[in-house]
Short mmCIF file of C-alpha atoms in Angstrom, two decimals:
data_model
loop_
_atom_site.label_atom_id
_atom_site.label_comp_id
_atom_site.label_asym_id
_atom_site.label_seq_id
_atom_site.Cartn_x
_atom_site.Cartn_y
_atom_site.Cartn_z
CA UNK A 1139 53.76 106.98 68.70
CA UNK A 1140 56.35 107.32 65.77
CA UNK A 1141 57.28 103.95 64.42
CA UNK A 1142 60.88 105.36 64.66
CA UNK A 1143 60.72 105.57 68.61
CA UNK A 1144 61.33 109.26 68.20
CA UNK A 1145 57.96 110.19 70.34
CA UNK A 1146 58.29 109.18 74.39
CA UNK A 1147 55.20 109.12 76.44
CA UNK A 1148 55.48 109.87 79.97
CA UNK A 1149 52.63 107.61 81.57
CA UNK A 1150 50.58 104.67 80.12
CA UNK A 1151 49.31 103.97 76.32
CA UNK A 1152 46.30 102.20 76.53
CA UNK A 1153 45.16 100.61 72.81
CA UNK A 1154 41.74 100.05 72.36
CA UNK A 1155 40.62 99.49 69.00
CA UNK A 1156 42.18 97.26 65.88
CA UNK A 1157 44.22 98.55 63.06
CA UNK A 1158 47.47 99.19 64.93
CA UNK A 1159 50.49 97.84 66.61
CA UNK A 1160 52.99 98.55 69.20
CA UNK A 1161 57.34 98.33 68.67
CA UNK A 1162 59.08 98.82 71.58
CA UNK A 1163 62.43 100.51 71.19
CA UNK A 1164 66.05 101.45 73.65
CA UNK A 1165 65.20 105.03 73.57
CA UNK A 1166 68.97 105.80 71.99
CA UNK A 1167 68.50 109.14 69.94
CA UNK A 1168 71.22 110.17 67.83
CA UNK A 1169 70.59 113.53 69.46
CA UNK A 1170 71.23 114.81 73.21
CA UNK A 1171 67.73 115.84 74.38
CA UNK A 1172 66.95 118.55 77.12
CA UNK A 1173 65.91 117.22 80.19
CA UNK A 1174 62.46 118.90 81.49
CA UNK A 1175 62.52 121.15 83.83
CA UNK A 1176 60.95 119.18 86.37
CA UNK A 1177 62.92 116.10 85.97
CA UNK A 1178 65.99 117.74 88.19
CA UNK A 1179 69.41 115.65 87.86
CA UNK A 1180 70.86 112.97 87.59
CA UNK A 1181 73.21 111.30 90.28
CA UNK A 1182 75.03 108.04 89.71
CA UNK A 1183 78.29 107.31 91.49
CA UNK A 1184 81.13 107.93 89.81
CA UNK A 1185 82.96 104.57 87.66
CA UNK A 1186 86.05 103.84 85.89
CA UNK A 1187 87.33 101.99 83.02
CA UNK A 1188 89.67 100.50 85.42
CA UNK A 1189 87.13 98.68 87.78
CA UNK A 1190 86.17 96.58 84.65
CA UNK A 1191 89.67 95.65 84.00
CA UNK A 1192 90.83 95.07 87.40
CA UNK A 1193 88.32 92.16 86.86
CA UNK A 1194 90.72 90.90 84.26
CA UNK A 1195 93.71 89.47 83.94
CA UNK A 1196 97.18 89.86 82.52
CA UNK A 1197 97.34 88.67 78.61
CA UNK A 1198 93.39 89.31 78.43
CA UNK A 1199 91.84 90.93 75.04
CA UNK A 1200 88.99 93.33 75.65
CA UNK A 1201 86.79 93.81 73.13
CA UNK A 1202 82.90 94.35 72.90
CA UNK A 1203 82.34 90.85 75.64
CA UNK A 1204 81.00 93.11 78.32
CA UNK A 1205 79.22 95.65 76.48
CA UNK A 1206 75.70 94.58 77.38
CA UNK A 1207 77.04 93.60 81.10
CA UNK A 1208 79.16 96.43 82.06
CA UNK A 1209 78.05 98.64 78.97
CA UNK A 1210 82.05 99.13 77.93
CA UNK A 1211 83.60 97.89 74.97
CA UNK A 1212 87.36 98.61 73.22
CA UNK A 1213 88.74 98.72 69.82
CA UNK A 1214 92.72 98.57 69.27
CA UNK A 1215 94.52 99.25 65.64
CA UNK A 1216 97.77 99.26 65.42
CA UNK A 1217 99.98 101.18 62.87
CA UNK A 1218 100.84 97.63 61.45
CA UNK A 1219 97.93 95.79 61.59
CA UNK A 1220 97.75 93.11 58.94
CA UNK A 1221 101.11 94.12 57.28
CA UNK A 1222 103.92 91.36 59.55
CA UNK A 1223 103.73 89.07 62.12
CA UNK A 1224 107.78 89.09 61.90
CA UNK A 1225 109.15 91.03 65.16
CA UNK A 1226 110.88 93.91 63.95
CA UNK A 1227 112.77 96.84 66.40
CA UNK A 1228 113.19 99.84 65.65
CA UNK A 1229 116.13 102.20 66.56
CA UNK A 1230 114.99 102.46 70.13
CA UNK A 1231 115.05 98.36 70.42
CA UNK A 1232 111.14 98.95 70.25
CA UNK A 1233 109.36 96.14 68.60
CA UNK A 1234 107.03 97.75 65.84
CA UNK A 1235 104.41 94.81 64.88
CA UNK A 1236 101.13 95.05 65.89
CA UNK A 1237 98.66 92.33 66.40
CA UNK A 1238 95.38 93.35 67.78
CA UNK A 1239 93.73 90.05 67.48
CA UNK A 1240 90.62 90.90 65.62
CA UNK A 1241 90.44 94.69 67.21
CA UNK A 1242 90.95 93.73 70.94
CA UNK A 1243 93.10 95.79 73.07
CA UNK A 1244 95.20 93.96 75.47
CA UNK A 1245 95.46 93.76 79.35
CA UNK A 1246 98.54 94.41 80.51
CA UNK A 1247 99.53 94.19 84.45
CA UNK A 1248 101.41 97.24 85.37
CA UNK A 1249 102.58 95.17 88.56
CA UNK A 1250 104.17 92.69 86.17
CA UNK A 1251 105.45 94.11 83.88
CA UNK A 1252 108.25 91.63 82.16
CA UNK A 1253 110.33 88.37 83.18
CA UNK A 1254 114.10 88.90 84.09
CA UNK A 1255 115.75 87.22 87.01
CA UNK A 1256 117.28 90.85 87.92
CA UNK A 1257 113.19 91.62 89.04
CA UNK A 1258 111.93 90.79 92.24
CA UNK A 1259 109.53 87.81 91.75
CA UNK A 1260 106.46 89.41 92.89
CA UNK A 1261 106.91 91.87 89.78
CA UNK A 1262 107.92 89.29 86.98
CA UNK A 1263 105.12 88.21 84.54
CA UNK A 1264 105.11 84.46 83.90
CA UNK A 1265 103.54 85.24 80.16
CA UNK A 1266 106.35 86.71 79.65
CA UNK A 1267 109.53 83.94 80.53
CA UNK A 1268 111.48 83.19 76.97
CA UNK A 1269 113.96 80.34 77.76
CA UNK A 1270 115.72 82.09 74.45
CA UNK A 1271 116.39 85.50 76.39
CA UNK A 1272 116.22 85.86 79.98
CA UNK A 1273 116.74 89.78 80.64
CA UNK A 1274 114.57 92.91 80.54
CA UNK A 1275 113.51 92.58 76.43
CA UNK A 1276 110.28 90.72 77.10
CA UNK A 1277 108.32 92.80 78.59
CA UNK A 1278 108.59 96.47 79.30
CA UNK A 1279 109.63 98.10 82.27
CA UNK A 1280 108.69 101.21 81.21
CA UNK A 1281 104.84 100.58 81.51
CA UNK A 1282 105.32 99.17 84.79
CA UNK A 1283 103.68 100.95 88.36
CA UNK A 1284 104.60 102.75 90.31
CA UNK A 1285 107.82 103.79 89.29
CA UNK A 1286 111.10 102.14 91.12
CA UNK A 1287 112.28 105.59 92.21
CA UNK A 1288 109.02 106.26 94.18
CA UNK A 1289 108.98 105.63 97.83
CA UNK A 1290 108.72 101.95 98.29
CA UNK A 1291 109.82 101.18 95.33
CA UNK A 1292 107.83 99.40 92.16
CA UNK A 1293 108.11 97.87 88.86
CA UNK A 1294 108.61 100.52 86.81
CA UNK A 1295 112.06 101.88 85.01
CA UNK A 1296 112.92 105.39 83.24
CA UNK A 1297 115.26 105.12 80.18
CA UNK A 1298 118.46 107.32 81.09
CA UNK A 1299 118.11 108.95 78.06
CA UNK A 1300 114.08 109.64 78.52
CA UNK A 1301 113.79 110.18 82.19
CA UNK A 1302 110.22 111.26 83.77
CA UNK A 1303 109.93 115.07 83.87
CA UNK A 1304 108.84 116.91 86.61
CA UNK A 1305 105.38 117.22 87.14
CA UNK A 1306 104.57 113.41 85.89
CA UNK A 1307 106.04 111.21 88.36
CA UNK A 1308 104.60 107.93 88.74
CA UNK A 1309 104.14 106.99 92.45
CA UNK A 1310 99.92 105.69 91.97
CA UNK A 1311 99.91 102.06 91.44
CA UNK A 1312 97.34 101.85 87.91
CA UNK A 1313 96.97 98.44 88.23
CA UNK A 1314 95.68 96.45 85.06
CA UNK A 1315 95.62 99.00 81.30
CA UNK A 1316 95.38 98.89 78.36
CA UNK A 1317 98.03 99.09 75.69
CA UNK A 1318 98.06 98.16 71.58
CA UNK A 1319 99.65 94.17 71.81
CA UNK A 1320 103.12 94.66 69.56
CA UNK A 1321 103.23 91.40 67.83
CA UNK A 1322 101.77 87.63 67.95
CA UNK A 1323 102.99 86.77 71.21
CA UNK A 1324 102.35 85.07 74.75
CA UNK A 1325 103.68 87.66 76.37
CA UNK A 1326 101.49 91.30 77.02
CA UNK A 1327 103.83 94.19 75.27
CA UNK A 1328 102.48 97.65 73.93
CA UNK A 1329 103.81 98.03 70.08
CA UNK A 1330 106.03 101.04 69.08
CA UNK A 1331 104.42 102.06 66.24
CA UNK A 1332 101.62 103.42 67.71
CA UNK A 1333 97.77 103.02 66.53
CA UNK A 1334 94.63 103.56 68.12
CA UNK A 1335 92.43 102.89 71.22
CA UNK A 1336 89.18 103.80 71.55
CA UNK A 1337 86.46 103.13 74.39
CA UNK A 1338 82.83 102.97 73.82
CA UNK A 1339 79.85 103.39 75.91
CA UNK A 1340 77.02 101.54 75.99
CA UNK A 1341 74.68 104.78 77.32
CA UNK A 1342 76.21 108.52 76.81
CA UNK A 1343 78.38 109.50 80.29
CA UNK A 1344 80.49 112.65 81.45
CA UNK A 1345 83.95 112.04 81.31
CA UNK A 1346 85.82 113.16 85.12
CA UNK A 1347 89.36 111.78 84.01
CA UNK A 1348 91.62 110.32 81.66
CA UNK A 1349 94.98 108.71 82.80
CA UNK A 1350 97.93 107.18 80.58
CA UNK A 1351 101.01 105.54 81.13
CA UNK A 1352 104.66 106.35 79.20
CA UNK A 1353 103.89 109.58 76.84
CA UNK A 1354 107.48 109.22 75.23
CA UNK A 1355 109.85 111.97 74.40
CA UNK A 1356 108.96 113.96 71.78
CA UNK A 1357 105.60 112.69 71.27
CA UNK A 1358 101.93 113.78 72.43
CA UNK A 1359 98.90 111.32 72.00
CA UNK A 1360 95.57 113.21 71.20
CA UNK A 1361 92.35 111.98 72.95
CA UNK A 1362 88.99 112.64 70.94
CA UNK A 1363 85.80 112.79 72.67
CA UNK A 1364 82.59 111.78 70.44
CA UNK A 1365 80.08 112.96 71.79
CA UNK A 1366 76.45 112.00 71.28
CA UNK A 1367 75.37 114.76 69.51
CA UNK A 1368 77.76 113.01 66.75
CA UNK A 1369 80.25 116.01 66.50
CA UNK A 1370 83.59 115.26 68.47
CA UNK A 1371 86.87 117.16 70.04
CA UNK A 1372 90.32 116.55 70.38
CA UNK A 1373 92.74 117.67 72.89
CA UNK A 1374 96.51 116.57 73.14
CA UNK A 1375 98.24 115.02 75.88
CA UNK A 1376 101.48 116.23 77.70
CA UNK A 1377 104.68 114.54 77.26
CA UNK A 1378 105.75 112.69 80.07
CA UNK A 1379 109.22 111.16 79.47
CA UNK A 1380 109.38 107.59 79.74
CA UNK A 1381 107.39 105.66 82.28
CA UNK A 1382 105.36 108.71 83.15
CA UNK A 1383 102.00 108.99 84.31
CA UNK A 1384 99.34 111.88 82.52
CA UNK A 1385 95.94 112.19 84.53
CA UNK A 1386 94.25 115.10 83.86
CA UNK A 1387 90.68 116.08 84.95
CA UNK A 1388 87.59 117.09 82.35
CA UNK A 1389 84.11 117.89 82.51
CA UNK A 1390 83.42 116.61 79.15
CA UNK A 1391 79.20 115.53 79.29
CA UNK A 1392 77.19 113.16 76.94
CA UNK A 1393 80.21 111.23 75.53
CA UNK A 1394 79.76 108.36 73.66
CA UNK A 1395 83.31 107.12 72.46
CA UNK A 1396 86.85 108.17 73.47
CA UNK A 1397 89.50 107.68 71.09
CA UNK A 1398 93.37 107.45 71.95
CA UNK A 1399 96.20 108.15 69.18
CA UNK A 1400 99.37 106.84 70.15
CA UNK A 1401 101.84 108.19 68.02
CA UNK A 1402 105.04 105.29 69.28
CA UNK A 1403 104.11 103.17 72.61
CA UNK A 1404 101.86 103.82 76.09
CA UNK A 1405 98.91 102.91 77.33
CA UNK A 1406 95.60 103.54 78.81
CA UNK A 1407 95.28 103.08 82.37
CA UNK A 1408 91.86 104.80 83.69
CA UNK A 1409 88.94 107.32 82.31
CA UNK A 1410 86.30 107.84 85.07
CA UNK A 1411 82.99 108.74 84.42
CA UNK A 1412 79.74 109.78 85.48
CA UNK A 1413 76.81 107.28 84.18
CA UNK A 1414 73.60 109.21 82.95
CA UNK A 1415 71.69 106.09 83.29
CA UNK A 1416 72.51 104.42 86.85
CA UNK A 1417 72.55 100.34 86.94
CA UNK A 1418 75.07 98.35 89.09
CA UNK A 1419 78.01 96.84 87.93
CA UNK A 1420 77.76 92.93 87.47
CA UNK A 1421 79.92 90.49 88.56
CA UNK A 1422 81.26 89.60 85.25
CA UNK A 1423 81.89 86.07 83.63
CA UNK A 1424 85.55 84.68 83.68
CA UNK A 1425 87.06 86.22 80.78
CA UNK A 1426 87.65 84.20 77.86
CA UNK A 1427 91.14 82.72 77.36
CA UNK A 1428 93.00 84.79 75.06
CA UNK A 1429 94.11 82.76 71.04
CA UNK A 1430 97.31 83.65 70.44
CA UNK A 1431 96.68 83.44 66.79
CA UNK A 1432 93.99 85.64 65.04
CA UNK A 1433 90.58 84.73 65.42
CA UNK A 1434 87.95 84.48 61.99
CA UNK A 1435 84.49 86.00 63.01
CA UNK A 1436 81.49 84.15 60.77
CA UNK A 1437 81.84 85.75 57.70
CA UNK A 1438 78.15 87.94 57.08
CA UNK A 1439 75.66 86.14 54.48
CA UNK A 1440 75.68 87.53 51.16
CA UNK A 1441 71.95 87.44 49.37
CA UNK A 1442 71.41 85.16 46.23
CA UNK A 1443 69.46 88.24 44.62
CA UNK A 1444 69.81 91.80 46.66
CA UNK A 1445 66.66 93.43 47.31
CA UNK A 1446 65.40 96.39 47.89
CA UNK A 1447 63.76 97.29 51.16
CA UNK A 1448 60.74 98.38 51.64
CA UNK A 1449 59.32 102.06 51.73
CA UNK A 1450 56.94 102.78 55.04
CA UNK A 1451 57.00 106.74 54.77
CA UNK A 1452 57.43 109.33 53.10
CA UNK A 1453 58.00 113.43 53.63
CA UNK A 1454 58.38 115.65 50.69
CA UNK A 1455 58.56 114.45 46.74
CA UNK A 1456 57.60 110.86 46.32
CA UNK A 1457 60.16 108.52 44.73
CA UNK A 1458 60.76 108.46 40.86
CA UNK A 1459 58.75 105.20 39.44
CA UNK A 1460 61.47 102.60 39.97
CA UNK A 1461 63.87 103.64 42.34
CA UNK A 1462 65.23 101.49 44.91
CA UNK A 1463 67.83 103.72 46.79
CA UNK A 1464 68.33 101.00 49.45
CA UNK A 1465 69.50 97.67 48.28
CA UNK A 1466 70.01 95.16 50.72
CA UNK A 1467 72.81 92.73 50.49
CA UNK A 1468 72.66 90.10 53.13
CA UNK A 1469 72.75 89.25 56.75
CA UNK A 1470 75.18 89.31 59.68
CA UNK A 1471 76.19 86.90 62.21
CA UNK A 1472 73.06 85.67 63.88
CA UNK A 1473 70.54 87.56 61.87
CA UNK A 1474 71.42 90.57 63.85
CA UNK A 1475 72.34 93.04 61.31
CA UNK A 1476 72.02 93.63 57.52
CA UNK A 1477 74.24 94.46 54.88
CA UNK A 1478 72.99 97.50 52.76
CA UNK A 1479 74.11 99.66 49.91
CA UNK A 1480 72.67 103.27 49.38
CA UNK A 1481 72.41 103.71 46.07
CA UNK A 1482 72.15 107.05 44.23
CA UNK A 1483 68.77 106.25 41.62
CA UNK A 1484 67.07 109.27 42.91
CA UNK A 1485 68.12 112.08 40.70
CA UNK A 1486 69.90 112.04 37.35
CA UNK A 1487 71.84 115.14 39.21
CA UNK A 1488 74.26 115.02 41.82
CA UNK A 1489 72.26 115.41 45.15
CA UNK A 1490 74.20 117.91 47.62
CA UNK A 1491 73.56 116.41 50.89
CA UNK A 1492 72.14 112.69 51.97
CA UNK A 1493 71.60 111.79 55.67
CA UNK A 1494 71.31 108.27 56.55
CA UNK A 1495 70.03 107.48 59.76
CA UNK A 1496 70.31 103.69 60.95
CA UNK A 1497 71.19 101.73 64.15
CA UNK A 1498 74.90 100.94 64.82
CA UNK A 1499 75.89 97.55 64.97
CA UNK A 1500 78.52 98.07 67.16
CA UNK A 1501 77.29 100.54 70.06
CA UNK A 1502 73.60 99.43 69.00
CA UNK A 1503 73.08 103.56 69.34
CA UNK A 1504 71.06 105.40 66.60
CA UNK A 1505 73.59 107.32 64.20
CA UNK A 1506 73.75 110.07 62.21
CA UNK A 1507 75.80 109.84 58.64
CA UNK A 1508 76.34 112.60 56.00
CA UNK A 1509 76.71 111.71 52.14
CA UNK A 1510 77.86 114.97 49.77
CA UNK A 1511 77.61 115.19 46.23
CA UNK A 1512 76.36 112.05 45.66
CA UNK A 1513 77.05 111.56 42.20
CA UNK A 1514 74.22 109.50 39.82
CA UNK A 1515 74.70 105.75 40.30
CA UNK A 1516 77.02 105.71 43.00
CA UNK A 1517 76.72 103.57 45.68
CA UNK A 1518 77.66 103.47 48.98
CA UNK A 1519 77.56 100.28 51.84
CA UNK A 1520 76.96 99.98 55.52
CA UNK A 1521 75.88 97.38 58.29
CA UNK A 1522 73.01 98.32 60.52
CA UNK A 1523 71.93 96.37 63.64
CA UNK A 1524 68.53 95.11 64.22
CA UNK A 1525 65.74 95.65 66.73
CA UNK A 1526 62.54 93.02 67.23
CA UNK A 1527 64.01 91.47 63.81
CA UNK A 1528 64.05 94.89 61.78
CA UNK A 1529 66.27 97.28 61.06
CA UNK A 1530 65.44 100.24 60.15
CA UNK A 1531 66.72 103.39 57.34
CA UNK A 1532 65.79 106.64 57.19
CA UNK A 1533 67.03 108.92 54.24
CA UNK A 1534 67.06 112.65 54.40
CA UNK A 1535 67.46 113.82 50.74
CA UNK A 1536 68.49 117.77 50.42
CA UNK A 1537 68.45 118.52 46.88
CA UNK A 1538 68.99 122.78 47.29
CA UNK A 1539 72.26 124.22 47.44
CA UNK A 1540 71.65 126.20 50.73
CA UNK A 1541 71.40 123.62 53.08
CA UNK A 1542 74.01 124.51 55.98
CA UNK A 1543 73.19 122.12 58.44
CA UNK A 1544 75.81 119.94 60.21
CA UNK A 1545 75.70 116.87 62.69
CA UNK A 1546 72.18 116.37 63.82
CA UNK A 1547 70.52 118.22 61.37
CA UNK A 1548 71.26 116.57 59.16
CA UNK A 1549 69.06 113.95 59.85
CA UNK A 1550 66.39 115.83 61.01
CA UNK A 1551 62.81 117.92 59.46
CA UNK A 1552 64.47 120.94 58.61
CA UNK A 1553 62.64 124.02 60.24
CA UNK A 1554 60.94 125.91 58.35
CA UNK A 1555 59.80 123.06 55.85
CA UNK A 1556 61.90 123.38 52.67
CA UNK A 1557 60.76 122.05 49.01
CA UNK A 1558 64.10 120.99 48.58
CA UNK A 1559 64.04 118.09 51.36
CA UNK A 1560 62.95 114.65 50.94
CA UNK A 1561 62.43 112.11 53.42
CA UNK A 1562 62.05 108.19 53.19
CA UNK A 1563 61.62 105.53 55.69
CA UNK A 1564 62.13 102.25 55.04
CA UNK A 1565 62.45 98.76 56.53
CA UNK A 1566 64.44 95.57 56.39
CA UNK A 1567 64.07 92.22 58.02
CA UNK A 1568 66.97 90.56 59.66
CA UNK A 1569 65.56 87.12 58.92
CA UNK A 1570 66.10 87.17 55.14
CA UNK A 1571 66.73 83.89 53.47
CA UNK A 1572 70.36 84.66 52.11
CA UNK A 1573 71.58 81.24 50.98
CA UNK A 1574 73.11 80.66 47.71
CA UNK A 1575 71.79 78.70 44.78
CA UNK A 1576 72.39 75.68 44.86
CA UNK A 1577 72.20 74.41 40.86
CA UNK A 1578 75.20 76.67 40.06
CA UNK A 1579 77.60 74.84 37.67
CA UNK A 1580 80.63 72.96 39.42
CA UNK A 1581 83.50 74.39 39.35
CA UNK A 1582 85.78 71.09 37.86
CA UNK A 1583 84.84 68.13 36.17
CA UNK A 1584 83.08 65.98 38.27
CA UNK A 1585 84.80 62.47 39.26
CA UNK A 1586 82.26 59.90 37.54
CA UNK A 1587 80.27 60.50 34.71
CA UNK A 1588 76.74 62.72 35.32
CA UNK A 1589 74.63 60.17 33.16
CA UNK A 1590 74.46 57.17 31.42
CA UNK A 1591 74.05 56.17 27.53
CA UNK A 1592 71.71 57.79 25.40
CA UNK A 1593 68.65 56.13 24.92
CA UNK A 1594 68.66 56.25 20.96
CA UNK A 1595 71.85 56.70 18.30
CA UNK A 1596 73.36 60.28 18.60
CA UNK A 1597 72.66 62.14 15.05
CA UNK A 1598 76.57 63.14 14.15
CA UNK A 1599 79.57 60.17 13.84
CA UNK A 1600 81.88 60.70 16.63
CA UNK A 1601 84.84 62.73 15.83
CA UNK A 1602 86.90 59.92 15.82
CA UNK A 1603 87.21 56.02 16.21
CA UNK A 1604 85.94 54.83 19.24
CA UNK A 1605 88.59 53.04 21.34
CA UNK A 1606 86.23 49.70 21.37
CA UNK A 1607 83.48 48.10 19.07
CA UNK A 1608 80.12 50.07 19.81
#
């Protein structure tokens, strides 16, 4: 059995002599693998994005908390990430901050959309009362469901100037989404400068859906699929006019990610999807209470003295007599990732192609990367996660100038065997002592003296009179 978990046995391994060990591995390959003939199909019931936040509440961030439990997780950047917490508007009367909180996206009820005493109490958000103001700013009516023009009425409200156009009315209640939060504040807003939302699955699934609230005038979002084959595709949106509602149906298979560009405000309300591995959904811990201030995550331990990991395999030209092309440089949170720099000490020529294959921290899925014309001496960083307290780095080293390969390949025994490829396998443990020295010099005087008199007369006179009689 490879030590890399690419071999899968179907049936027992029995072990019966000394000299050799078993690692057990989530079978995650960075590659989609045929399914035998004889293993027919798969046939889980169809989910959605939205069951997991319907568990949620208003003002909630979603990040990567249920990715082990519900095997979801969501990223949010915003245009302005980082650059003001100072509300700004724009000429719309937009606010154009962002505040993501670390990288969450926020919940944001759809059947409450914003405070105003002109709103029927059953639809005003309580996040969102501002003794300052009390009208339709805080808040936004235009991401609430259904629409008020729809029979029965709803939450929702068109701009005059941006009404919904035909095709995209808005008459499905969505329920709980997800939107971009627009600046530090209590109350659950989508920003108008746009940004980024992306979804990420815990095992590869077929994407049935998408479904997205208030595609502005003017404006298209684009929706990339990654795929876990590593190579993705983007498709754009329609425009919907201003509280609109976009669904559209896809047959996209083995998906790992989907990523949302919003170009000015909307949201996400639903993807469905097809599991490939069937397990039920849990009933989920209360969600944690939102900070309304950002959040530090432990900063990762940096190593004393980076060193190199250790070599376990090799394919092709051994290394030159000294090289260490993987340095590592210290620990994450909970010794459950490394820090690592690739460094070019291979070949005093630039090397054409360099895959790097390594377990994600994130997704905790085996990945695929591709470094080109690595220069002599350059270096390059990542973070891989861990497994049974190792992580592990393969290098694929193409040294020809013919290699075409793309994606998977590249991190893959090139068929037919080529003199120009180089492979090395190598390990690092996640338990590595990475604490500091301790005898470094202090970085002021210190408040009392360090010692006492010397024992015997010093050999120079002092450089001037001493201020008593010695």
């Amino acid at each position: 059995i490879g030590h890399s978990g690419r071999t899968v046995v179907n049936g027992n391994v029995y072990q019966k002599r000394g000299g050799s060990e078993f690692h057990n591995y989530p079978f995650q390959p960075f590659c989609p693998l045929p399914l035998p003939e004889n293993c027919g199909t798969y046939d889980c019931p169809e989910r959605g994005l939205q069951d997991l936040l319907a568990s949620l509440k208003a003002g909630d961030f979603l990040y990567n908390q249920y990715y082990d439990s519900w095997g979801i997780a969501a990223k949010a950047k915003g245009s302005n990430d980082g650059k003001s917490f100072t509300p700004k508007l724009n000429s719309n009367g937009d606010w154009v901050d962002s505040f993501t909180n670390g990288g969450a996206a926020r919940v944001f009820d759809t059947m409450q959309p914003y405070y105003s005493t002109n709103l029927a109490g059953m639809f005003r958000q309580p996040l969102c009362y501002d003794v300052r103001f009390d009208n339709d700013r805080n808040g936004d009516p235009d991401l609430g469901s259904p629409n008020n023009q729809c029979p029965g009425g709803g939450p929702g409200k068109s701009k005059s100037s941006d009404p919904i156009l035909s095709g995209y009315e808005h008459c499905e209640a969505q329920g709980n989404v997800l939107v971009i939060q627009e600046y530090n504040n209590a109350c659950p807003d989508d920003t108008g400068s746009g940004g980024y939302i992306t979804v990420a699955f815990k095992d590869p699934v077929d994407i049935t859906s998408v479904a997205m609230v208030d595609i502005d005038e003017d404006t298209v979002n684009k929706i990339k699929f990654i795929y876990a084959s590593g190579n993705p595709k983007t498709e754009d949106t329609d425009e919907t006019g201003d509280n609109g509602l976009w669904k559209k149906s896809f047959d996209e298979k083995n998906v790992k990610a989907i990523e949302v560009y919003y170009p000015g405000s909307g949201s996400l309300s639903g993807i469905n999807y097809i599991p490939r591995v069937c397990e039920p959904f849990p009933n989920p811990p209360p969600p944690p209470t939102p900070t309304m201030s950002p959040t530090t995550s432990p900063a990762p331990t940096g190593c004393a003295d980076p060193m190199a990991a250790t070599l376990t395999d090799t394919t092709g030209t051994a290394l030159p007599q000294g090289s260490n092309p993987i340095i590592v440089k210290g620990t994450g949170k909970n010794d459950e990732s490394v820090l690592f720099d690739v460094v070019q000490d291979i070949s005093g020529s630039t090397i054409p192609h360099i895959g790097l294959s390594y377990r994600d921290d994130y997704s905790g899925n085996i990945v695929c990367d591709t470094i080109t014309d690595v220069t002599a001496g350059s270096t390059s960083s990542y973070k891989a996660g861990c497994v049974g307290g190792i992580a592990q780095v393969d290098l694929y080293v193409y040294t020809g100038s013919d290699f075409d390969g793309e994606g998977c390949a590249v991190c893959s025994l090139p068929t037919p065997a080529s003199s120009d490829f180089r492979m090395y396998e190598f390990e690092i443990p996640c338990d590595l002592d990475c604490s500091q020295p301790t005898d470094s010099p202090t970085s002021s005087p210190t408040k009392n003296p360090t010692s006492g008199p010397t024992s015997s007369p010093t050999k120079n006179p002092t450089s001037g009179p001493t201020t008593s009689p010695t």
